[in-house]
Short mmCIF file of C-alpha atoms and ligand atoms in Angstrom, two decimals:
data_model
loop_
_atom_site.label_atom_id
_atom_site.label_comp_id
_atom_site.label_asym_id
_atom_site.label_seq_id
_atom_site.Cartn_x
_atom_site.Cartn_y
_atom_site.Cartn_z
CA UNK Y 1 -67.10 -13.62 -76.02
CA UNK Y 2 -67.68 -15.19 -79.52
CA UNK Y 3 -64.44 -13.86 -81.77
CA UNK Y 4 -63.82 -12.92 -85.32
CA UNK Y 5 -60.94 -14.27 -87.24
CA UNK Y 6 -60.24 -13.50 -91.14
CA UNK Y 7 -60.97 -15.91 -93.84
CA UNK Y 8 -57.88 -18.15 -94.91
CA UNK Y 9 -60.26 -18.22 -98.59
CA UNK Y 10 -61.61 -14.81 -98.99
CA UNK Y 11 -59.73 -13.02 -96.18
CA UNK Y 12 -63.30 -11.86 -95.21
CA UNK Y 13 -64.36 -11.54 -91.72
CA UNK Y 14 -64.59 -14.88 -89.82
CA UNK Y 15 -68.00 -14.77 -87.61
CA UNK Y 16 -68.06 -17.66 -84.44
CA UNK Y 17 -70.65 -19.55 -83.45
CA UNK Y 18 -69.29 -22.33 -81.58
CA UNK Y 19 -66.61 -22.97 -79.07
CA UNK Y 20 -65.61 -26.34 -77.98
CA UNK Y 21 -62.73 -25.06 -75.21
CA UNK Y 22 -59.49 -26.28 -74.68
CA UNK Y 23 -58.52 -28.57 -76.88
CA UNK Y 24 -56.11 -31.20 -77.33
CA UNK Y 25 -54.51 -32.40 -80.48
CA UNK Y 26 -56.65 -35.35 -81.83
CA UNK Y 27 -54.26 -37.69 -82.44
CA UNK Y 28 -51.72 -37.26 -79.85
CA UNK Y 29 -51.70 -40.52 -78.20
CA UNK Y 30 -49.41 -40.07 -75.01
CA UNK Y 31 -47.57 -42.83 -73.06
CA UNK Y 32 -48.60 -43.02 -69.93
CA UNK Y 33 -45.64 -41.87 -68.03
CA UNK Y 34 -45.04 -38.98 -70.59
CA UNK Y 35 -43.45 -36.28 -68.88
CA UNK Y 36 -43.70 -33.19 -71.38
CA UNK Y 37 -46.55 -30.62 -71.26
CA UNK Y 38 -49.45 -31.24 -73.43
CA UNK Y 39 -50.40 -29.11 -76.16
CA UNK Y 40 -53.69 -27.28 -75.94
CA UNK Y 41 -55.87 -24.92 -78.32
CA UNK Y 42 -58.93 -23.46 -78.59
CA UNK Y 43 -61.17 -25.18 -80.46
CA UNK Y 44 -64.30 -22.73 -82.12
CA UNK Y 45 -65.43 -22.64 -85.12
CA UNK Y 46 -66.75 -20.02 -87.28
CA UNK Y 47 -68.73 -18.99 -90.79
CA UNK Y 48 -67.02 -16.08 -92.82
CA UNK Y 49 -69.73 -13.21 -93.81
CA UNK Y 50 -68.22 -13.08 -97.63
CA UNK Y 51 -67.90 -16.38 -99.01
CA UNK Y 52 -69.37 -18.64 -96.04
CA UNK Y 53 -66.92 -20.84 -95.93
CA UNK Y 54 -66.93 -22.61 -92.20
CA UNK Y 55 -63.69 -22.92 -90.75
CA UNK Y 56 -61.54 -23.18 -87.06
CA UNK Y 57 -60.62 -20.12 -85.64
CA UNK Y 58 -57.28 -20.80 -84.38
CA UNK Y 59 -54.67 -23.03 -86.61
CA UNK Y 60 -52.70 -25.38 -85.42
CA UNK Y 61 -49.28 -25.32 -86.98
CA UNK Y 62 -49.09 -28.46 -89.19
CA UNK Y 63 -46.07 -29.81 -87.82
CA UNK Y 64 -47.80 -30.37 -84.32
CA UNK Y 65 -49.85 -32.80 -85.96
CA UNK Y 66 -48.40 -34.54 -89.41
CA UNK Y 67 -44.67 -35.72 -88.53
CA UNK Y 68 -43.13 -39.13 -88.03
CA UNK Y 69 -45.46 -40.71 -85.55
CA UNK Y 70 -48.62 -39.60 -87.00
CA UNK Y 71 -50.67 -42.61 -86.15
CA UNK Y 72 -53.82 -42.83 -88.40
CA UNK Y 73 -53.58 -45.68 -90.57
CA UNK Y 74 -55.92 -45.36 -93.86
CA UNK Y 75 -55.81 -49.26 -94.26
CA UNK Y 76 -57.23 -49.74 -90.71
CA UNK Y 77 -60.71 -50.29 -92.04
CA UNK Y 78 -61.94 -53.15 -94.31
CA UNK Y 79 -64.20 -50.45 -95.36
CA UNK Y 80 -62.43 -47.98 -96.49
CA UNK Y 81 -60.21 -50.18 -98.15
CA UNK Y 82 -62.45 -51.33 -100.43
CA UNK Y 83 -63.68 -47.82 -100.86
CA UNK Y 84 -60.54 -46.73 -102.18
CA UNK Y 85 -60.01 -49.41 -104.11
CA UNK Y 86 -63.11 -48.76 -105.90
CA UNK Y 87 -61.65 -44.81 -106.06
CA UNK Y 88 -58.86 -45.97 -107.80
CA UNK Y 89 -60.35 -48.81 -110.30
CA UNK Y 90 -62.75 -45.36 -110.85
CA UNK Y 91 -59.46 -43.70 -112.23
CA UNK Y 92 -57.87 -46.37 -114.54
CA UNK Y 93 -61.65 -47.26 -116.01
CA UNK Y 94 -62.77 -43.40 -117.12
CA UNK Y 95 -60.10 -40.86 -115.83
CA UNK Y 96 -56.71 -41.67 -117.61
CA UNK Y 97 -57.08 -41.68 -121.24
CA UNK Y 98 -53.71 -39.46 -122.24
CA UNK Y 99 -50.92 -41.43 -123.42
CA UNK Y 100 -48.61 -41.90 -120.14
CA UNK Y 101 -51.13 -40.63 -117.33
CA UNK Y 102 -50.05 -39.05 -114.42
CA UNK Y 103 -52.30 -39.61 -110.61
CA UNK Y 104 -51.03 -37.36 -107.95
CA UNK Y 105 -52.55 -37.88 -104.27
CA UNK Y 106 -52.24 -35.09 -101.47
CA UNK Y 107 -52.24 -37.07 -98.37
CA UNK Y 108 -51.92 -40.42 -99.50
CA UNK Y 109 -50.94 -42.18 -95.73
CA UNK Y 110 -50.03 -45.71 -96.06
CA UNK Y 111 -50.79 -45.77 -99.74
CA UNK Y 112 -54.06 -47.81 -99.44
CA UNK Y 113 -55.45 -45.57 -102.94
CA UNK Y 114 -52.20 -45.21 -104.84
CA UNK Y 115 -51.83 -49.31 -104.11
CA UNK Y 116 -54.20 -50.02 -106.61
CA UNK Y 117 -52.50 -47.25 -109.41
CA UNK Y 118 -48.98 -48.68 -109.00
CA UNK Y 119 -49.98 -52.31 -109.29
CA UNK Y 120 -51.66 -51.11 -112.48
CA UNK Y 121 -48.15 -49.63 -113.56
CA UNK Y 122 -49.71 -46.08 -113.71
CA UNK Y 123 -47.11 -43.30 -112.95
CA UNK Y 124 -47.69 -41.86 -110.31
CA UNK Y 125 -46.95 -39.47 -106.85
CA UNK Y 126 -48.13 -39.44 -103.43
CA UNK Y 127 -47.40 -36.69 -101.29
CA UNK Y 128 -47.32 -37.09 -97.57
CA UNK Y 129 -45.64 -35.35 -94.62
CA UNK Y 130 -46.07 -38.15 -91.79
CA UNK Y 131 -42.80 -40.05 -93.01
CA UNK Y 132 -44.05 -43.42 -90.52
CA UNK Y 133 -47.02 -43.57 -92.46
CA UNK Y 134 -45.23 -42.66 -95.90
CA UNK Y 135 -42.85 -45.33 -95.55
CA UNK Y 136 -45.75 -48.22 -95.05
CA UNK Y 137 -47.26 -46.90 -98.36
CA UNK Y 138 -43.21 -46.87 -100.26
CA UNK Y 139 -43.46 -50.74 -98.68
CA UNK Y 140 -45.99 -51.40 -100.85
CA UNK Y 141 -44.74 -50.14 -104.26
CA UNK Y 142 -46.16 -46.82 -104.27
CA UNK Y 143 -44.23 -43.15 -105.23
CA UNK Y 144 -43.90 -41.00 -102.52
CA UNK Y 145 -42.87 -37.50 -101.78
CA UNK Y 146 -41.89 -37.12 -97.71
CA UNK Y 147 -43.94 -33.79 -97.51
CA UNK Y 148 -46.79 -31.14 -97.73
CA UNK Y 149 -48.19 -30.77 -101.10
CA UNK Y 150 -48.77 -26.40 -101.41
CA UNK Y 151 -48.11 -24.27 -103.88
CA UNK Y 152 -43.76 -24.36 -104.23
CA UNK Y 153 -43.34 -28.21 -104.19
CA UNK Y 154 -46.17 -28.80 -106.42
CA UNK Y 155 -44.13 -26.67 -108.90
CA UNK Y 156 -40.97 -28.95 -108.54
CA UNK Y 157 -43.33 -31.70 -109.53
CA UNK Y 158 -44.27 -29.93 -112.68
CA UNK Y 159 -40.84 -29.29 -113.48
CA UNK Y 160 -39.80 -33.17 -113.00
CA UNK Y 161 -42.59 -35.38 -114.32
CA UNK Y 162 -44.98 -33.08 -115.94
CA UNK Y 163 -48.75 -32.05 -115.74
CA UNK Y 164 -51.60 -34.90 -113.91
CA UNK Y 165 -54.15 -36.31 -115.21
CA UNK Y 166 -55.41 -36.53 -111.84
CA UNK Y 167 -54.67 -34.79 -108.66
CA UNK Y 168 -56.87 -37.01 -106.09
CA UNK Y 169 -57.22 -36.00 -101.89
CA UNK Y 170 -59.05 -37.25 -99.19
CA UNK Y 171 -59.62 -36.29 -96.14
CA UNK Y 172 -56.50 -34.29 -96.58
CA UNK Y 173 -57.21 -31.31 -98.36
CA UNK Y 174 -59.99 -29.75 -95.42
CA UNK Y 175 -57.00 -29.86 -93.07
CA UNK Y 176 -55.04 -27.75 -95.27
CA UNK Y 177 -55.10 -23.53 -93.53
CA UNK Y 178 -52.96 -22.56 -96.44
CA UNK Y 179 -55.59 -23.18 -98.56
CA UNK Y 180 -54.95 -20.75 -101.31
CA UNK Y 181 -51.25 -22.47 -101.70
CA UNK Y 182 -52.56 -25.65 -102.40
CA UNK Y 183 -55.01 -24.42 -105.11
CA UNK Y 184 -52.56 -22.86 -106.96
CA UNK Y 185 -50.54 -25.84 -106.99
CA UNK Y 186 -53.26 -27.34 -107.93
CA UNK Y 187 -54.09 -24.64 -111.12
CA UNK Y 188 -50.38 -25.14 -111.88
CA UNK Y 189 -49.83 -28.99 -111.86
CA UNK Y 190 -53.42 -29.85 -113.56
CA UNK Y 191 -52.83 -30.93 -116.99
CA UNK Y 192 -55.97 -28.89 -119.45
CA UNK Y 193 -58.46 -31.58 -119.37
CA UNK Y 194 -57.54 -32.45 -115.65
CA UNK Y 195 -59.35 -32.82 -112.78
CA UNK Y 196 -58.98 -32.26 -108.94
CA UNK Y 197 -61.43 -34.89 -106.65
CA UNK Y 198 -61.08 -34.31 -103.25
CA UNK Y 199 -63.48 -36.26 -100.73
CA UNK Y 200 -64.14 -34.56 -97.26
CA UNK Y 201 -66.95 -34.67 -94.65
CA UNK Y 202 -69.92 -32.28 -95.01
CA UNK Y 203 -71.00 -29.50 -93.77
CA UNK Y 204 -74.68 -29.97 -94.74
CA UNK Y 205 -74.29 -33.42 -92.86
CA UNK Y 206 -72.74 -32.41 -89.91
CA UNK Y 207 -75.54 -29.89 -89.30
CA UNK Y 208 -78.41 -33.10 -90.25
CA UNK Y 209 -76.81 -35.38 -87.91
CA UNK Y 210 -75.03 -32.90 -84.97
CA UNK Y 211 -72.28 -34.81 -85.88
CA UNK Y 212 -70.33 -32.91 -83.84
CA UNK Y 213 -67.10 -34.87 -83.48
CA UNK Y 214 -66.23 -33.85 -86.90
CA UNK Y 215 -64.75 -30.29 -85.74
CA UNK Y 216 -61.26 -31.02 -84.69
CA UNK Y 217 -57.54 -29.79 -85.04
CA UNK Y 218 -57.18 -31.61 -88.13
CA UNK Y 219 -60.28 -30.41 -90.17
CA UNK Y 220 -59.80 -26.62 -90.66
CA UNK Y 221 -62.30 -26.05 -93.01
CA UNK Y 222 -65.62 -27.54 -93.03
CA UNK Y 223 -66.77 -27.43 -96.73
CA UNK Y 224 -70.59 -26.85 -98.15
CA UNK Y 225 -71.36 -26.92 -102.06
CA UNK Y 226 -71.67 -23.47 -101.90
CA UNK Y 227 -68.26 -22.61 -100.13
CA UNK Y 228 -66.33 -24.71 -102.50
CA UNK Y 229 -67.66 -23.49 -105.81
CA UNK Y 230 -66.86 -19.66 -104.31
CA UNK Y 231 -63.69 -20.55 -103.47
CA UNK Y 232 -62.73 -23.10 -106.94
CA UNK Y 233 -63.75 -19.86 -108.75
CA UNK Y 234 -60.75 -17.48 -107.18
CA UNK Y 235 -58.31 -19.81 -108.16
CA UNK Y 236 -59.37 -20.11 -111.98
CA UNK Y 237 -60.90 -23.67 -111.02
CA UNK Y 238 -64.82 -24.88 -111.08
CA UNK Y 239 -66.58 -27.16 -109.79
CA UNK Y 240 -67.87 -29.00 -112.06
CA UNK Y 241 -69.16 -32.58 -110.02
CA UNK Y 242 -70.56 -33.65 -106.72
CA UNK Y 243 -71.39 -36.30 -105.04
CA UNK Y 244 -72.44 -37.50 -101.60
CA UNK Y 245 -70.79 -40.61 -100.43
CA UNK Y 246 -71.33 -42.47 -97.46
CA UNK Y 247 -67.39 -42.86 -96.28
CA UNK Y 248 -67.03 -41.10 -92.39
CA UNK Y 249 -70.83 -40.55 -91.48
CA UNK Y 250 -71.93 -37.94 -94.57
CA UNK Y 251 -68.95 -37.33 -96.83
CA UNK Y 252 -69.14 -34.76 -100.52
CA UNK Y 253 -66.36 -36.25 -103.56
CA UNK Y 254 -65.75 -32.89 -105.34
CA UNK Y 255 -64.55 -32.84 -108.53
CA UNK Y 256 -63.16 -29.34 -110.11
CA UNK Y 257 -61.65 -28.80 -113.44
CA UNK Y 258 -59.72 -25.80 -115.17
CA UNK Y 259 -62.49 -22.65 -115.28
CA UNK Y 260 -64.53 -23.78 -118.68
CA UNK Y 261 -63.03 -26.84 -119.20
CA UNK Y 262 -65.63 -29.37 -118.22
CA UNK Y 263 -69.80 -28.56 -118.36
CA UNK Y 264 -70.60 -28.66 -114.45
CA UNK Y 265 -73.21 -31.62 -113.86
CA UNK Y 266 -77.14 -30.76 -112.72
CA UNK Y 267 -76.03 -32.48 -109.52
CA UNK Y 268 -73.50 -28.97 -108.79
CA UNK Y 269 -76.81 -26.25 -108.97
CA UNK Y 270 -79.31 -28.69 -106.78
CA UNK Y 271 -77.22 -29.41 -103.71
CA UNK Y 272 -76.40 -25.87 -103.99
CA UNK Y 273 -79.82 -25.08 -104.55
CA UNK Y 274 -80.54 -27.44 -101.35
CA UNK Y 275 -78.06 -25.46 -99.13
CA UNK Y 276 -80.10 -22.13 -100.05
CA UNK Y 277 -83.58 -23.93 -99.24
CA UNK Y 278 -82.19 -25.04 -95.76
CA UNK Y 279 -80.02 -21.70 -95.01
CA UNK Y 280 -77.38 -24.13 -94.33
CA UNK Y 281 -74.87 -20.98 -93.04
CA UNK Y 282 -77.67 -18.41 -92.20
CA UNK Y 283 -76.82 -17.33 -88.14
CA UNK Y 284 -79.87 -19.18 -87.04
CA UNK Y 285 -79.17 -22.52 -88.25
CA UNK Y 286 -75.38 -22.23 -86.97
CA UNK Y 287 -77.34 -21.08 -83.57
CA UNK Y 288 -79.42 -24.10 -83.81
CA UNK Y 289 -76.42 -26.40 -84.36
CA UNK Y 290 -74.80 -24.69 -81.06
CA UNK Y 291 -77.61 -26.09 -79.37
CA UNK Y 292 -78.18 -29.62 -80.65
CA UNK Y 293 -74.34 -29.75 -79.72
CA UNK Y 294 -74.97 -29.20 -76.07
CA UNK Y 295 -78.09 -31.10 -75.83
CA UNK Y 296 -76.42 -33.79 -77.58
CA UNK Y 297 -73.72 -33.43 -74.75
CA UNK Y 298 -75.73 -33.49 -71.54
CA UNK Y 299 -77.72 -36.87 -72.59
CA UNK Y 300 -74.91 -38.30 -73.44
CA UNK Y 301 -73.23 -37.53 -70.00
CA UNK Y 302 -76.37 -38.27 -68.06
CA UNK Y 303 -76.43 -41.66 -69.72
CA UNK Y 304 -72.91 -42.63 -69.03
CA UNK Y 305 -73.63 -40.97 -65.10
CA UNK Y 306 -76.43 -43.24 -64.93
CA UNK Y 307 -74.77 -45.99 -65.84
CA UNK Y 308 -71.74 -45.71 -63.65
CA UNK Y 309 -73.70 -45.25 -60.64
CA UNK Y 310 -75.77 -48.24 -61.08
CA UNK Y 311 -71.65 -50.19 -61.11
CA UNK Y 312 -71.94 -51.09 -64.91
CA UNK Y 313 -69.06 -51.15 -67.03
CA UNK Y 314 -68.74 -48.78 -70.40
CA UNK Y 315 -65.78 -49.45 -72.82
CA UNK Y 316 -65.51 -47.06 -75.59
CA UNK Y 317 -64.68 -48.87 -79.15
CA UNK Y 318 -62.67 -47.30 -81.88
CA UNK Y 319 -59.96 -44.09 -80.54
CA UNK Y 320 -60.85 -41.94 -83.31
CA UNK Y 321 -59.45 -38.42 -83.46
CA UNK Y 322 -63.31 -37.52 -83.76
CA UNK Y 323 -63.51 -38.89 -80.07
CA UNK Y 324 -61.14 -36.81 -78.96
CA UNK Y 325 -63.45 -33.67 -79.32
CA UNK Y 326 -66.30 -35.77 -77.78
CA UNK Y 327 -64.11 -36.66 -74.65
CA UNK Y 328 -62.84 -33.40 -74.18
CA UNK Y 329 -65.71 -31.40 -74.81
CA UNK Y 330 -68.11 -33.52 -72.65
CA UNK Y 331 -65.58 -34.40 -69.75
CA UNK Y 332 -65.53 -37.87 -70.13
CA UNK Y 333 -62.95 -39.43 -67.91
CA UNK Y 334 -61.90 -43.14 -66.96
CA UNK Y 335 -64.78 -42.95 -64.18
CA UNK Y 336 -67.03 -43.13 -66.89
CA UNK Y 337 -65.37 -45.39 -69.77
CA UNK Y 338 -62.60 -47.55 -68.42
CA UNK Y 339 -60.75 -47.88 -71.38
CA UNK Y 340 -60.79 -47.47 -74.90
CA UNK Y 341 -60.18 -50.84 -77.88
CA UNK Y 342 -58.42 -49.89 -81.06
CA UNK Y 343 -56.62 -51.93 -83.65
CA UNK Y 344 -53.71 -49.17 -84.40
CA UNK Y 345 -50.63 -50.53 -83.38
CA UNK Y 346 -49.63 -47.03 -82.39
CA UNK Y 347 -52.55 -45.99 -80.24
CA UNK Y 348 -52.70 -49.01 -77.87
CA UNK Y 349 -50.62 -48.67 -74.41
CA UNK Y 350 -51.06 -44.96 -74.93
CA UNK Y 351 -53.87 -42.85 -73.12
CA UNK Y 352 -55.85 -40.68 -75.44
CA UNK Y 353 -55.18 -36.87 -76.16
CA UNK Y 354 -56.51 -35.05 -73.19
CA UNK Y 355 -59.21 -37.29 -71.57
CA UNK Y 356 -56.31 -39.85 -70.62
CA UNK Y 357 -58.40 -42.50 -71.62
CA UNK Y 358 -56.20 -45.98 -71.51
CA UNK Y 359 -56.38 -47.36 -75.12
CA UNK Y 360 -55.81 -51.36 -75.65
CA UNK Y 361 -56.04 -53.72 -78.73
CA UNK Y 362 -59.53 -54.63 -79.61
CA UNK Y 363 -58.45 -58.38 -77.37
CA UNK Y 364 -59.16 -56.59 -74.48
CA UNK Y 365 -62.93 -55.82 -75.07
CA UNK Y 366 -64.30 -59.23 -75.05
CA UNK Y 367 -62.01 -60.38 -71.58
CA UNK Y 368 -65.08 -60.10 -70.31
CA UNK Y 369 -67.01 -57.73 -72.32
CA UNK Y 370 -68.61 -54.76 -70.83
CA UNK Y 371 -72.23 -53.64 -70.29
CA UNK Y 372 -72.06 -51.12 -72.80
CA UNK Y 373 -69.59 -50.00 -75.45
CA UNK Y 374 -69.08 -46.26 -77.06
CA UNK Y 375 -69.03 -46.29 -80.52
CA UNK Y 376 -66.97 -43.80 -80.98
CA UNK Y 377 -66.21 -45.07 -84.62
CA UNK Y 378 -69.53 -44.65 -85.68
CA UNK Y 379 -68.35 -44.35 -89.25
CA UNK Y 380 -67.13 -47.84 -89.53
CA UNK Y 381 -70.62 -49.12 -87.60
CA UNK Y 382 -71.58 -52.22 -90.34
CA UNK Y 383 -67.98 -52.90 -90.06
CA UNK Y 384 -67.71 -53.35 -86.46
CA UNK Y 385 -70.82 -54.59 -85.59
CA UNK Y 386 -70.60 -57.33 -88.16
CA UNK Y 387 -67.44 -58.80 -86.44
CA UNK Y 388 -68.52 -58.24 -82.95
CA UNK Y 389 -71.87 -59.99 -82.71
CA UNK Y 390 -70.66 -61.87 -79.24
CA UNK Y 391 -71.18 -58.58 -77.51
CA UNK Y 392 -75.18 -58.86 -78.12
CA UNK Y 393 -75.20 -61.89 -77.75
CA UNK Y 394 -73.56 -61.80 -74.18
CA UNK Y 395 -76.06 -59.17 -73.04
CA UNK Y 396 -74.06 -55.86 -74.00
CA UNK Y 397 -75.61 -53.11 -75.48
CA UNK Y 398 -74.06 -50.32 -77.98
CA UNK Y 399 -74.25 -46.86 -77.25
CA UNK Y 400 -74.19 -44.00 -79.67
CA UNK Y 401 -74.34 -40.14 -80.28
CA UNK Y 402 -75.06 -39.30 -83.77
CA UNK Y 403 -77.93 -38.14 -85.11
CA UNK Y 404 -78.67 -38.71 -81.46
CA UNK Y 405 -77.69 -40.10 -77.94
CA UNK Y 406 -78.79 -43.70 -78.07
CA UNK Y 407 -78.60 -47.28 -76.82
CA UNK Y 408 -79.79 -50.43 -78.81
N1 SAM M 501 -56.10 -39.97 -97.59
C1 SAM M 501 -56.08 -40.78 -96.40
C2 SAM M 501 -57.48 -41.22 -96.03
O1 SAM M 501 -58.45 -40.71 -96.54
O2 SAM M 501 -57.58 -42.11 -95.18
C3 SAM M 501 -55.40 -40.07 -95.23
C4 SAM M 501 -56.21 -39.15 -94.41
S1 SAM M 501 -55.36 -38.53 -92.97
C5 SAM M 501 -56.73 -38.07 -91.99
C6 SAM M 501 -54.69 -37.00 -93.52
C7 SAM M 501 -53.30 -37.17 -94.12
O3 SAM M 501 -52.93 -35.96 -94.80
C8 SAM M 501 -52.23 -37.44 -93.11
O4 SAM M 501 -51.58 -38.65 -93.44
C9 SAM M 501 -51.31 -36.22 -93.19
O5 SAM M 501 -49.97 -36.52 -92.95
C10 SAM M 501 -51.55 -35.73 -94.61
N2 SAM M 501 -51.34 -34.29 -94.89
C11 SAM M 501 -51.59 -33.23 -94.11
N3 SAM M 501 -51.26 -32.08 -94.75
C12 SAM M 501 -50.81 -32.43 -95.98
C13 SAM M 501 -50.32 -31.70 -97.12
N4 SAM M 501 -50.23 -30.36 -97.14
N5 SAM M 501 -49.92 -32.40 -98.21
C14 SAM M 501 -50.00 -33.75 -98.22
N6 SAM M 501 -50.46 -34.49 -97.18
C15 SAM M 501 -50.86 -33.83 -96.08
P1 TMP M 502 -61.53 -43.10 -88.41
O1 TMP M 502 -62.98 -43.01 -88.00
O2 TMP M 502 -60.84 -41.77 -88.39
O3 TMP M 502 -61.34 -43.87 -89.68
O4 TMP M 502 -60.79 -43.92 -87.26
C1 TMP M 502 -61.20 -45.23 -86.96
C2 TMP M 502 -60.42 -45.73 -85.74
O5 TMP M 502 -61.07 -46.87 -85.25
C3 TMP M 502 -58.99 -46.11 -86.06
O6 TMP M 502 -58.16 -45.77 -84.96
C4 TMP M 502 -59.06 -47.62 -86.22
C5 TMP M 502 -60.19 -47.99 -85.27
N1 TMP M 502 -60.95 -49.18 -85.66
C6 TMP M 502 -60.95 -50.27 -84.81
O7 TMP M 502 -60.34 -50.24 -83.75
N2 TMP M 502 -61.66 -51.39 -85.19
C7 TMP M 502 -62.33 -51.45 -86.37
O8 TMP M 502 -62.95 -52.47 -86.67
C8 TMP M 502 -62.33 -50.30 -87.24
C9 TMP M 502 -63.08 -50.32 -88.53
C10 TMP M 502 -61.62 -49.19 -86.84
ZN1 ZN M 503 -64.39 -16.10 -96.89
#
């Protein structure tokens, strides 16, 4: 029976249209003689009827999933590092033109943005809660607060080092429930000509590609154009930039300012202008994304069935927290994929959240390759397939899910 939930934005009413089941946490990577119970939700998620903003019906309390043995590692892409170098080098070039700036990151992991900032002797503050990953980042030079950025300790930060120039977030700030805290941490902390760029995975994309894998524990809100300028605006914010980048399979930088600070680019009105054309939240197009989702789902689990009967091996590559809603959601088990290769030090010898999927170091998928291999980090595909060329060349063939089930 779809439920209703109320808006953490608008406090509106929360309307479901998809449930994924029981659901693990994404990146709870168990050892495989773990004794303790494992933690389950309910994973749907829904569109609220007042602002539209898409979001999980049930929270997971934030502790379950940031603390000391979080194990994503920011830095664990070529990719991505260079993307946030180029974030970064983005800042220094055109953001920071006050006297002493000030670059605050929510959600700054092992410091692969802020890096760049404090080698360029730029004061500066990273918050994050996940004190294995915070450390890494200190390692490297950067500033950084052991805990959740909302609205009471971005006040403490005021009152010690002043307003910033730039408060910078990604893929932090759509896992944040408490939504409303942040943002006025946010309003608080922002010096007058400040701005707020956050970088998250969109909506508008997710629905294009059925990229499915994007609705997990850890992203609460997915946001649209639309949503985010609604919600900027109850807070005394605006949005005044957008842009689509192509970082995690369809991502929107957002950039919002103090209300009337900043003119909003043209770029703002036509992707919001785009969201009306394609009814991006309108019941049927949610409907038709419920549906893609399953179809998506039975190909997928044909193929693999197919496969396995015929006594081929599948090896899934990359244990993403994406692939945990894939695995769990499609019953994939180790009948189907053996095992999955990851270069995270703190994923491998651990079975993945739910599925019990053994993961290994990326060693193990050449010794001797498989038939076929999972992508399950699509997002990092150049990346991967660039450095992996043996497995074509030994016969192996790469199968994928988004925009659709395929093999090439
Ligand atoms: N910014 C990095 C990136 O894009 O790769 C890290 C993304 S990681 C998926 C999300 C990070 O946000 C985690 O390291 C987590 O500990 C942190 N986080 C979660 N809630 C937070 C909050 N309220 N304030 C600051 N960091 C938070
Ligand atoms: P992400 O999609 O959330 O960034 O997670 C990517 C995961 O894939 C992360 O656990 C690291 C892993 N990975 C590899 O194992 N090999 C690779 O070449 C890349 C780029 C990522
Ligand atoms: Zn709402």
């Amino acid at each position: 029976m779809p439920s209703t939930s109320e808006c953490r934005v608008c406090q509106g009413t929360v309307h479901e249209f998809f449930d994924f089941g029981r659901q693990p946490l994404s990146d709870a990577f168990r050892l495989p003689d773990a004794a303790d119970e494992e933690f389950f939700f309910r994973l749907a998620v829904g569109a609220c009827a007042g602002c539209t903003m898409v979001q999980l019906m049930e929270e997971v309390p934030r502790e379950r999933m940031f603390h000391e043995d979080y194990p994503y590692l920011s830095s664990g892409s070529a990719g991505m590092r260079a993307h946030f170098s180029s974030v970064a080098r983005r800042f220094l070039d055109t953001a920071l033109d006050s006297d002493d700036p000030f670059v605050v990151e929510i959600g700054c992991n092992d410091g692969v943005m802020l890096r760049t900032i404090a080698d360029a002797g730029v004061r500066h503050l990273g918050f994050e809660p996940s004190g294995g990953v915070a450390d890494i980042a200190a390692s490297h030079g950067v500033n950084v607060r052991k805990g959740f950025f909302e609205e009471e300790t971005a006040r403490e930060v005021l009152a010690e080092h002043g307003r910033a120039d730039v408060i910078f977030s990604a893929n932090t700030f759509c896992h944040i429930p408490y939504i409303g805290s942040v943002l006025r941490g946010v309003e608080a902390l922002l010096a007058p000509r400040g701005v707020f760029v956050f970088e998250d995975p969109y909506f508008g994309d997710i629905v294009e590609k059925t990229s499915y894998d994007q609705v997990y524990d850890e992203h609460f809100f997915l946001f649209t154009v639309t949503s985010v300028r609604a919600m900027a605006a109850r807070f005394g914010l605006e949005l005044v930039d957008v842009e689509r980048i192509p970082t995690h399979g369809g991502e929107l930088r957002y950039t919002l300012a103090r209300a009337g600070a900043r003119t909003p680019s043209a770029a703002v009105e036509d992707l919001a202008r785009q969201e009306d054309e394609r009814a991006l939240t309108s019941e049927e197009t949610l409907k038709g994304f419920g549906r893609s989702v399953e179809l998506s789902r039975d190909r997928l689990m044909e193929l693999l069935r197919d496969i396995s009967a015929r006594g081929e091996r599948v090896v899934a590559y990359g244990a993403t927290a994406k692939s945990a809603t894939v695995v769990n959601y499609c019953g994939i088990d180790p009948s189907l994929v053996e095992f999955v290769v990851d270069t995270t030090p703190a994923k491998q010898g651990r079975l993945t959240p739910g599925g019990h999927l053994p993961v290994r170091g990326p060693e193990a998928f050449a010794d001797p390759y498989p038939d076929y291999a999972l992508l399950f980090a699509w997002n990092h595909e150049q990346e991967i397939l660039a450095k992996e060329t043996g497995f074509r060349e030994a016969g192996g063939r790469w199968i994928g899910y988004v925009p659709q089930v395929h093999v090439s």
